[in-house]
Short mmCIF file of C-alpha atoms in Angstrom, two decimals:
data_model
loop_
_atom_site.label_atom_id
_atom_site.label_comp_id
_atom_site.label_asym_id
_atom_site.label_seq_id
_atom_site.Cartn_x
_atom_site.Cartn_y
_atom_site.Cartn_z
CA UNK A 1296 0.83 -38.14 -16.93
CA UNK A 1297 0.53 -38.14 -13.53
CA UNK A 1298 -2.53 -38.11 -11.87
CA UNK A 1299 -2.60 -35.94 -8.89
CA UNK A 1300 -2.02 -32.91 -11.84
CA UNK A 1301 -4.90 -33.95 -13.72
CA UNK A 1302 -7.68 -35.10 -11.02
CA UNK A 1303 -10.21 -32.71 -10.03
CA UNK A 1304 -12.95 -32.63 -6.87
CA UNK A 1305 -16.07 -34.12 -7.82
CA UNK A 1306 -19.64 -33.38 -7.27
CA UNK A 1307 -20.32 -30.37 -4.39
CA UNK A 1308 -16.75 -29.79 -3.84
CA UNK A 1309 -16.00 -28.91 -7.28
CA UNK A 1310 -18.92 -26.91 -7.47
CA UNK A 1311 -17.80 -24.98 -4.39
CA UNK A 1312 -14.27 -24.68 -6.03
CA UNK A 1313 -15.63 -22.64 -8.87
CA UNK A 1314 -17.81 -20.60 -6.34
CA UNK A 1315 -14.37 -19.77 -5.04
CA UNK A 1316 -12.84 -18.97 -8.13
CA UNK A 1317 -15.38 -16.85 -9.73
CA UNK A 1318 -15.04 -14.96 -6.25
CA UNK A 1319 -11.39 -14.41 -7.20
CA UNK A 1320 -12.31 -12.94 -10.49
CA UNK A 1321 -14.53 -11.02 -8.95
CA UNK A 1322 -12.59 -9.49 -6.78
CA UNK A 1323 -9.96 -8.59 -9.21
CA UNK A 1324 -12.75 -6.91 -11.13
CA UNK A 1325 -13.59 -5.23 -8.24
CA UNK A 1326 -10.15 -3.42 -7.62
CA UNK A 1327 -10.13 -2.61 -11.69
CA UNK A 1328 -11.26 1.00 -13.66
CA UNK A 1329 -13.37 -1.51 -15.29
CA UNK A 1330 -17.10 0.86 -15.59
CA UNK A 1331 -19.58 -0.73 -12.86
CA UNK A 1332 -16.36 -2.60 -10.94
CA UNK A 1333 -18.71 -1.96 -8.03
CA UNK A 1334 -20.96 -4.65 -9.72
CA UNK A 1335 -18.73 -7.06 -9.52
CA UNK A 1336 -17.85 -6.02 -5.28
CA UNK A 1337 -21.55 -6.14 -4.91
CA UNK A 1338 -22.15 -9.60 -6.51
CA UNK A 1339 -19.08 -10.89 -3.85
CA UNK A 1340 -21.26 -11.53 -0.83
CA UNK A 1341 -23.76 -13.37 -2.60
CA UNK A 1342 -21.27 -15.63 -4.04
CA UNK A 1343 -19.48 -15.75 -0.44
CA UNK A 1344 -23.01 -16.66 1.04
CA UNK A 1345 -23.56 -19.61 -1.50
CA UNK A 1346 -20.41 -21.11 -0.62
CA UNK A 1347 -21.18 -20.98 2.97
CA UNK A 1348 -24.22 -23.07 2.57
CA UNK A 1349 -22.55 -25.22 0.28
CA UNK A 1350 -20.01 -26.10 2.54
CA UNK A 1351 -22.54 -26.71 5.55
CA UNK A 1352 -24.47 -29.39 4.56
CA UNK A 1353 -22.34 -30.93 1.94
CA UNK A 1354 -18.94 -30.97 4.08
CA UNK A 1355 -17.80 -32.63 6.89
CA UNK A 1356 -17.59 -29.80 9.96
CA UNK A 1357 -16.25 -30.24 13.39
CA UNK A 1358 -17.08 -29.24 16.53
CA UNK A 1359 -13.58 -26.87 16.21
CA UNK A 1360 -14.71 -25.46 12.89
CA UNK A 1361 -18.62 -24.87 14.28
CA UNK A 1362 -16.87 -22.87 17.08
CA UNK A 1363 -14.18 -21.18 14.84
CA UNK A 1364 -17.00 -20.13 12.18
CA UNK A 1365 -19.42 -18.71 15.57
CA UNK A 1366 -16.26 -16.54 17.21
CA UNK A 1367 -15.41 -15.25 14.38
CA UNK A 1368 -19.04 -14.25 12.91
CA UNK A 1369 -19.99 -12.71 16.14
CA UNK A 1370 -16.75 -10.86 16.54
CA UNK A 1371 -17.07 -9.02 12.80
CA UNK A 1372 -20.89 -9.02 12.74
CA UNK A 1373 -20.85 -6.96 16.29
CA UNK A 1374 -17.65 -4.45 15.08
CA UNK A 1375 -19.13 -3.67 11.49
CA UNK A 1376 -22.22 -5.14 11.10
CA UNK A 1377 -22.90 -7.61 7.51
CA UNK A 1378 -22.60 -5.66 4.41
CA UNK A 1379 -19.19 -4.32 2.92
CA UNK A 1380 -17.84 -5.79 5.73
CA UNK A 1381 -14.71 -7.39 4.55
CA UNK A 1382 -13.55 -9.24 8.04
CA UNK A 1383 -16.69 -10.88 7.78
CA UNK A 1384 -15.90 -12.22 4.35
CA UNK A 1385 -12.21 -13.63 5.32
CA UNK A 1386 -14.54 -15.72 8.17
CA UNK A 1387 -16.54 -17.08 5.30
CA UNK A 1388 -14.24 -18.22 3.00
CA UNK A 1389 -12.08 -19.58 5.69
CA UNK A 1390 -15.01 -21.92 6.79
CA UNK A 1391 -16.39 -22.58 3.64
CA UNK A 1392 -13.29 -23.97 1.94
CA UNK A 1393 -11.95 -26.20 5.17
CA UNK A 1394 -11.87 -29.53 3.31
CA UNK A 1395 -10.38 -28.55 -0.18
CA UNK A 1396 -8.27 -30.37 -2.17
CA UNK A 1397 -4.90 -28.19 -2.01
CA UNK A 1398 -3.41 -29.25 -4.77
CA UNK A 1399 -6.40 -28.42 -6.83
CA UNK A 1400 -7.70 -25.52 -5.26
CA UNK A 1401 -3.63 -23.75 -5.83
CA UNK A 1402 -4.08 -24.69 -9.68
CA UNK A 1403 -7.55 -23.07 -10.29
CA UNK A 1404 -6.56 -20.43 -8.59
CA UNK A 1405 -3.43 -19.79 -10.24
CA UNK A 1406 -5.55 -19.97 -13.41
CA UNK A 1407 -8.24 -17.70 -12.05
CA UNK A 1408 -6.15 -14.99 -10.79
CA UNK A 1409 -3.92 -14.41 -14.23
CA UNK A 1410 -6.62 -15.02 -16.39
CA UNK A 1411 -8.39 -11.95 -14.59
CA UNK A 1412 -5.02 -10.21 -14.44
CA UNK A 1413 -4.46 -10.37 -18.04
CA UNK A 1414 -7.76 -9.64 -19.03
CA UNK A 1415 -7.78 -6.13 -16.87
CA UNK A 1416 -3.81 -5.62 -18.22
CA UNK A 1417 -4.99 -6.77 -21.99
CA UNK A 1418 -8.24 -3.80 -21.22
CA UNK A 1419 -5.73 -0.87 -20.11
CA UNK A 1420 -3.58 -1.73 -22.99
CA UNK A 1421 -6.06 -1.01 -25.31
CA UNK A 1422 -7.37 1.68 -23.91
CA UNK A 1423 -10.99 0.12 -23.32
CA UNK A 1424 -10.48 1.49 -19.72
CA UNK A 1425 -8.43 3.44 -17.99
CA UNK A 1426 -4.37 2.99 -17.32
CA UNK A 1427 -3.80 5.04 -14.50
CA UNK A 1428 -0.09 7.08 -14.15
CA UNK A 1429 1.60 8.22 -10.93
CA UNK A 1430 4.53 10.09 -10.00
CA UNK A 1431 6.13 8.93 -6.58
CA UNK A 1432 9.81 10.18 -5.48
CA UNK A 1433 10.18 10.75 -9.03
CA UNK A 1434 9.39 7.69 -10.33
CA UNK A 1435 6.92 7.05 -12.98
CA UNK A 1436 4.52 4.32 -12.44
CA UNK A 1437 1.43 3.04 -14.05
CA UNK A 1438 -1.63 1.02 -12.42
CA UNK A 1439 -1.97 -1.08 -15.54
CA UNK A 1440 -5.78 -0.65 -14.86
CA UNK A 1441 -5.90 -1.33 -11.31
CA UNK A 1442 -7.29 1.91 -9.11
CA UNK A 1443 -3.38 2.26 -7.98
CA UNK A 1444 -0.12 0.49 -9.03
CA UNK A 1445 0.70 -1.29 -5.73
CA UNK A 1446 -3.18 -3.28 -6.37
CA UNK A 1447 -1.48 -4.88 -9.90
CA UNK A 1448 1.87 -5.31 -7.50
CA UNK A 1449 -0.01 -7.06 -4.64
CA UNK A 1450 -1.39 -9.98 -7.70
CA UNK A 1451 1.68 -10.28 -9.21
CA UNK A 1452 3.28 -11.21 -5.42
CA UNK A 1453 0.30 -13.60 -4.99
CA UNK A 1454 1.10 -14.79 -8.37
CA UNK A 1455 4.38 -15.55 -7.65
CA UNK A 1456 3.25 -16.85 -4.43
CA UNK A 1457 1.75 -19.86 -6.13
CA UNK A 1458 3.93 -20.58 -8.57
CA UNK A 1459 6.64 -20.87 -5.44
CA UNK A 1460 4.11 -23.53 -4.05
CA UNK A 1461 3.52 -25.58 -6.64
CA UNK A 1462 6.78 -25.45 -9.01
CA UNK A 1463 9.14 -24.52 -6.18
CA UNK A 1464 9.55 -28.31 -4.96
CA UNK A 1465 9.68 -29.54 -8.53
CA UNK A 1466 11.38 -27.21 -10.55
CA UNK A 1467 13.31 -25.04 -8.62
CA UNK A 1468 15.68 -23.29 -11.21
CA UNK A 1469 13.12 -22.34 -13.51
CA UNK A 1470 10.86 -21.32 -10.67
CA UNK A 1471 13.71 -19.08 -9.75
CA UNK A 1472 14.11 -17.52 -13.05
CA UNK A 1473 10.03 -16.90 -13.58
CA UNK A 1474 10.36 -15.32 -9.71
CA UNK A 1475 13.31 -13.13 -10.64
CA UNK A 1476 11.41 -11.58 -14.11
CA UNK A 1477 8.57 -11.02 -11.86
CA UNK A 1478 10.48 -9.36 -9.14
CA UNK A 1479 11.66 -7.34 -11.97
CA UNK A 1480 8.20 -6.55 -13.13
CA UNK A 1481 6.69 -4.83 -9.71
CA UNK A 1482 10.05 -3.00 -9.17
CA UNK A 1483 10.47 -1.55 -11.84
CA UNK A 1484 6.69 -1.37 -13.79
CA UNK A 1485 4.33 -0.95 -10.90
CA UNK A 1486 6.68 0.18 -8.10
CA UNK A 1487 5.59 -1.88 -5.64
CA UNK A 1488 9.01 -1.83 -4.15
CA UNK A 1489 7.75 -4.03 -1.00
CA UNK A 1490 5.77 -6.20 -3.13
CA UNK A 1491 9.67 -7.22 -4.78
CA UNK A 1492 11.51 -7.81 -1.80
CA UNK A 1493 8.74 -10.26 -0.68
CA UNK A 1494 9.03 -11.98 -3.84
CA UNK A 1495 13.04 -12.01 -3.66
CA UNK A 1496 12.09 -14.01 0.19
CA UNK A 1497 10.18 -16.46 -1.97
CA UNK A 1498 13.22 -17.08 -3.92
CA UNK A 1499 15.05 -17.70 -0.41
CA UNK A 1500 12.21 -20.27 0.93
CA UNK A 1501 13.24 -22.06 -2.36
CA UNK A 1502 16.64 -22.45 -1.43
CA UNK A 1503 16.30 -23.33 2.06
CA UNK A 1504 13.74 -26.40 1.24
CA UNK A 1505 16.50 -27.56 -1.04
CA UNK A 1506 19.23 -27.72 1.63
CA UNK A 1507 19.75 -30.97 2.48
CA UNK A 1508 19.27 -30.16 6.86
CA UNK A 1509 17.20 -30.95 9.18
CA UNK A 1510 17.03 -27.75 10.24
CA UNK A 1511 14.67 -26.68 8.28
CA UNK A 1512 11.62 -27.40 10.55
CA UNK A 1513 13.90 -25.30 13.61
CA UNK A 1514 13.85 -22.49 10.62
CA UNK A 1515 10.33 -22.55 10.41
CA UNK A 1516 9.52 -22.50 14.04
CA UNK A 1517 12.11 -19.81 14.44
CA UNK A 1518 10.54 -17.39 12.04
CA UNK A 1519 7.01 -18.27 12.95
CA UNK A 1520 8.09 -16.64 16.20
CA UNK A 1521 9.68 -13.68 15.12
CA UNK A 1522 7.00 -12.96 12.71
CA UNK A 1523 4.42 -13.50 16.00
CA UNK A 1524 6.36 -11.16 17.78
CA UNK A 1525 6.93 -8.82 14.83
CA UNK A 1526 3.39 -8.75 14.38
CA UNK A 1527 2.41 -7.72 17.86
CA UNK A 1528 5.15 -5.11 17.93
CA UNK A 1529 4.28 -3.02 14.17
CA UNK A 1530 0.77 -1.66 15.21
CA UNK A 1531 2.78 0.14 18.33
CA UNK A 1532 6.07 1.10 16.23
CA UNK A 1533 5.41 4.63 16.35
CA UNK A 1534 4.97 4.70 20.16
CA UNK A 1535 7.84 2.98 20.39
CA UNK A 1536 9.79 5.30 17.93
CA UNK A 1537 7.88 8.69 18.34
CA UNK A 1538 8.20 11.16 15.59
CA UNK A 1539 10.95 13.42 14.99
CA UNK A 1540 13.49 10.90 16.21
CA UNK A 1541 16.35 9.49 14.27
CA UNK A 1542 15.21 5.83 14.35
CA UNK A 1543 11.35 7.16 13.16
CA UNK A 1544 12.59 8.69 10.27
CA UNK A 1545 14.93 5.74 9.38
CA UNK A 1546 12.23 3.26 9.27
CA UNK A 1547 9.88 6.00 7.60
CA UNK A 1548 12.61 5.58 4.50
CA UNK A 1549 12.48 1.85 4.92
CA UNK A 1550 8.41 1.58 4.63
CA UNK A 1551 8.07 4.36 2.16
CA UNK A 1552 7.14 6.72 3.99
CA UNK A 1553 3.64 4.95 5.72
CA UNK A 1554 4.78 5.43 9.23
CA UNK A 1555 3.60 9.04 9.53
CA UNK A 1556 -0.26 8.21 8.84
CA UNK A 1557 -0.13 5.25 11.28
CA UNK A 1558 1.67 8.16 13.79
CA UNK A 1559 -1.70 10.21 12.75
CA UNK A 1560 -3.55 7.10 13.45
CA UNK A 1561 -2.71 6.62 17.18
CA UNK A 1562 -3.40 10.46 17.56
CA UNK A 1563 -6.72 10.42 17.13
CA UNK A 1564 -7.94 6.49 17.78
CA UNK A 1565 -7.11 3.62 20.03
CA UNK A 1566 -7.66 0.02 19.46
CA UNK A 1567 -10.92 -1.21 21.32
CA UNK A 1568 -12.38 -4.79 21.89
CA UNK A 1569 -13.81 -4.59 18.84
CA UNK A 1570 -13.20 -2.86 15.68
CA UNK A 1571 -14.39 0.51 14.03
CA UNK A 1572 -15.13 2.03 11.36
CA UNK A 1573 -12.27 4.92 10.21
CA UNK A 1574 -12.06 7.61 7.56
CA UNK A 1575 -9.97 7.21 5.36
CA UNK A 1576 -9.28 8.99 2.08
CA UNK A 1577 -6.55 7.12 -0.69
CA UNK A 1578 -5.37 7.65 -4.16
CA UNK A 1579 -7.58 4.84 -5.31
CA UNK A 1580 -9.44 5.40 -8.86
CA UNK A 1581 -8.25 8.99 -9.39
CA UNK A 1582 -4.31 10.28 -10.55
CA UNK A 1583 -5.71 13.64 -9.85
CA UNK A 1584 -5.11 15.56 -5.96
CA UNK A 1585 -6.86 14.14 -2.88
CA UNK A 1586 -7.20 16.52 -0.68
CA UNK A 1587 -6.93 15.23 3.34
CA UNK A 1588 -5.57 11.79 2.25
CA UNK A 1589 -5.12 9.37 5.22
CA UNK A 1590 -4.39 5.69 4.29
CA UNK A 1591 -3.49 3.00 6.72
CA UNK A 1592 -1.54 0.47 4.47
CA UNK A 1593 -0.20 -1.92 7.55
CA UNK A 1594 -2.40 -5.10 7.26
CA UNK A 1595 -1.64 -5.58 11.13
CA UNK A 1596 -2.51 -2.25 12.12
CA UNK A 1597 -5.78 -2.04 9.89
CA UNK A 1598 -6.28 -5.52 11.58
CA UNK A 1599 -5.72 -4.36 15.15
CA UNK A 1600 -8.02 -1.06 14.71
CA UNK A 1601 -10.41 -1.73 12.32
CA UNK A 1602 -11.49 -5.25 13.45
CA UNK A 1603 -10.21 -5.18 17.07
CA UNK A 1604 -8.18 -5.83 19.42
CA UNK A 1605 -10.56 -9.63 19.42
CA UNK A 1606 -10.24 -10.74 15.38
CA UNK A 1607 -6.61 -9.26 15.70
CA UNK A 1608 -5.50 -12.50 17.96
CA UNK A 1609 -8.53 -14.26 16.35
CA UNK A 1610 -6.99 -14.38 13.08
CA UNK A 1611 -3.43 -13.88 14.07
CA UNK A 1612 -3.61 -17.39 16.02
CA UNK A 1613 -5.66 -18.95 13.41
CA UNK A 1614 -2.84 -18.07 10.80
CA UNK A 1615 0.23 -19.40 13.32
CA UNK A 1616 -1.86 -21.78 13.85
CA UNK A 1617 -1.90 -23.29 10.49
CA UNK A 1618 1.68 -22.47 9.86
CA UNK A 1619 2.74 -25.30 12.66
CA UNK A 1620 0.21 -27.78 10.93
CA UNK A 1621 2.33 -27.34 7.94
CA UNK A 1622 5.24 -27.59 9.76
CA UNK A 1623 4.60 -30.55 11.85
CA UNK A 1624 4.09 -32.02 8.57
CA UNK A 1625 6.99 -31.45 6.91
CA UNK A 1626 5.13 -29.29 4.52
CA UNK A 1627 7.94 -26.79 4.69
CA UNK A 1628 7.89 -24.42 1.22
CA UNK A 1629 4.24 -24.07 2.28
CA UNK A 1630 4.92 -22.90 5.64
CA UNK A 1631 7.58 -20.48 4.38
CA UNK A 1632 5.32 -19.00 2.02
CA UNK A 1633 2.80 -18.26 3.88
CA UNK A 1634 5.41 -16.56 6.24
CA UNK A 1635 6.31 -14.39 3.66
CA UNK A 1636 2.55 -13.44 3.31
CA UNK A 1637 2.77 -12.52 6.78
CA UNK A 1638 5.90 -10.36 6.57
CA UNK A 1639 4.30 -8.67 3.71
CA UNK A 1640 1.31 -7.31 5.54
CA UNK A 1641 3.49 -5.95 7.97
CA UNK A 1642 3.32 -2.69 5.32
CA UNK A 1643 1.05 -3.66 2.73
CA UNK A 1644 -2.66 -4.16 3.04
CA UNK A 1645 -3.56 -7.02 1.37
CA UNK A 1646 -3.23 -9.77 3.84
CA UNK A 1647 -6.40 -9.06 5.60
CA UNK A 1648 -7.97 -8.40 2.00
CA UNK A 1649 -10.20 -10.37 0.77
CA UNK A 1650 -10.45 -9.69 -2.81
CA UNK A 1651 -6.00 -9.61 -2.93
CA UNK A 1652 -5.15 -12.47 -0.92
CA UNK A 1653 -6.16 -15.52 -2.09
CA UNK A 1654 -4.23 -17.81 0.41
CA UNK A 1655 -6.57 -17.12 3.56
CA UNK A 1656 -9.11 -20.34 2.18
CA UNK A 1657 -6.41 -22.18 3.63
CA UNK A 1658 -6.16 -21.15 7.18
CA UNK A 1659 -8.74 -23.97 8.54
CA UNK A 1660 -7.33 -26.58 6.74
CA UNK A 1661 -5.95 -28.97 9.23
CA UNK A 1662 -6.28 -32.54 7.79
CA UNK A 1663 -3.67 -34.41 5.53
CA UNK A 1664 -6.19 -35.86 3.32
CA UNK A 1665 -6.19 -32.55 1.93
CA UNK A 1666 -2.97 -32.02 0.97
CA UNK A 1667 -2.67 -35.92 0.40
CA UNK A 1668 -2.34 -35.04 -4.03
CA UNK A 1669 0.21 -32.33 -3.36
CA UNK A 1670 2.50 -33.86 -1.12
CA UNK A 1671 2.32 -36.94 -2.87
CA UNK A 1672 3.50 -34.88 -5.75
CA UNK A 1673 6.40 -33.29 -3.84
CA UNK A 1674 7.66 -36.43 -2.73
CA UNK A 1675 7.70 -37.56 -5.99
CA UNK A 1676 9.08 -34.71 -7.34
CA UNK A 1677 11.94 -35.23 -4.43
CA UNK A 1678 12.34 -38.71 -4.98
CA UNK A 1679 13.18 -38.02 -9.06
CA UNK A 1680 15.87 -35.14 -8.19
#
């Protein structure tokens, strides 16, 4: 059997791996019906402050990361202060898991996330807690005991997101087929009709990695800067395309209809140095009418006005940043992937979420010893087809 799937970190960084996971599990928890889910939010800073300390005097830390892990702490403490603050959080896990294994650290997560997937599905199944049911265009939808259907969509696209990374190099066909039943899955079960297209892009990154070119590295570059761009340009799209035009309502249809609040947004805030704290009122928890809702599902624009205008290019250059290491590298499906997270918090919200995405432990990652086990598995992966 080979080795690099069976080894596992040793001492302090294995301990700091399951600190990590058990924050995963937690934070599925937390976005459940499950009673006292708040328990499990609550118990997520502790675990997040452990790690941190952890890391610090066990791990090798550079001047770079000292200076990354200061900017970014003063930047979220001084927009929303230390608890519940989620920005915060991203800072800490990104620091605190800078010298993972990858290779081990996309396993146990893999395992961690659908075992805690399962086990909230398996509990609205049985009716041991709640299995939400909405009605959107028409279309029936259930949150398969999540607090809304597009929570259980945003998993199963981090789900798939993994499986891309570590089985897309190796077995690409039956990767394929496992993406396809899953794209299948948050179409047609939870809705999440953004949540599928991304996963239909993994599919693509699959197929490009496996054309023989050496073009791929120009194709990564290439969308790294549109997706920059992109990214700069979707917090402003409605002053660019004001409402009651042709082109507003057109890209209304195409993001389901989220443009309008982030038009109600801009009327009545502006980004600012540093971010704020905004009302908002979702569907979350209840299938019953919310009166006043206002939701802000763009993980750029929630970026840009809720942490400010400073952790917006903060964490924006941090992420491109750590798309060209991967690059430079040759570590191309990687790259791609975490492209497609990008594109997907153009309209969702879970890229800047904590408790959903599970890929931002990687953004300070920046060594090869690191990814030494899993591109020594790629390779020889490669090397066999």
């Amino acid at each position: 059997m080979n080795k690099s799937l069976t080894s596992v970190p040793k001492g302090s960084s294995f301990l700091l791996l399951i600190l990590f996971e058990i924050n995963v599990i937690f934070g599925v928890f937390s976005r459940s019906t499950i009673s006292y889910s708040s328990l499990f939010k609550d118990a997520i800073p502790i675990i997040l402050l452990g790690m941190l300390i952890l890391s610090f005097f066990t791990m090798k830390t550079s001047l770079y990361d000292l200076s990354w892990l200061a900017i970014g702490c003063l930047i979220t403490i001084l927009s929303s202060g230390i608890i519940g603050n989620l920005y915060l959080y991203i800072v800490l896990i990104v620091f605190s898991m800078r010298n993972s294994d990858i290779l081990s650290l996309l396993k146990f997560t893999l395992i961690s996330l659908v075992s805690a997937v399962i086990v909230v599905y398996l509990l609205a199944h049985f009716n041991k807690i709640p299995n939400l049911s909405f009605i959107r265009n028409g279309v029936f939808r259930s949150s398969l005991g999540m607090r809304f259907p597009l929570i259980f969509g945003a998993y199963v696209f981090y789900i798939s997101s993994l499986l891309t990374i570590l089985f897309g190099n190796r077995f690409p066909i039956r990767t394929s087929f496992i993406l396809l039943a899953l794209f299948i899955f948050a179409y047609n079960i939870t809705n999440s009709r953004n949540d599928a297209f991304c996963i239909a892009f993994l599919f693509i990154a699959i197929v490009v990695v496996h054309i023989k070119t050496d073009k791929i590295k120009a194709i990564c570059y290439a969308g790294l800067t549109m997706t920059l761009l992109i990214s700069c340009i979707i917090p402003f799209i409605t002053l660019v395309f004001p409402y009651g035009g042709k082109s507003y309502f057109f890209l209304d249809k195409l993001m389901t209809g989220r443009l309008y609040y982030q038009d109600v947004l801009w009327s009545f805030y502006h980004p600012s140095l540093l971010g704020k704290s905004i009302p908002q009122v979702g569907l979350g928890g209840t299938n019953g009418i919310v009166m006043n809702y206002f939701y802000v599902d763009s993980s750029l624009t929630r970026l840009l006005f809720l942490g400010g205008i400073l952790f917006f290019v903060f964490l924006v250059l941090t992420w491109s940043k750590f798309i060209l290491f991967l690059t430079r590298n040759k570590i191309y499906l990687f790259a791609l992937v975490m492209l497609v997270i990008w594109i997907n918090g153009f309209i969702e919200d879970s890229m800047v979420d904590p408790t959903t995405d599970v890929f931002l432990c990687y953004l300070l990652i920046n060594n090869k010893t690191s990814f030494r086990t899993y591109i020594d598995l790629s390779n020889t992966s490669a090397n066999k087809n």
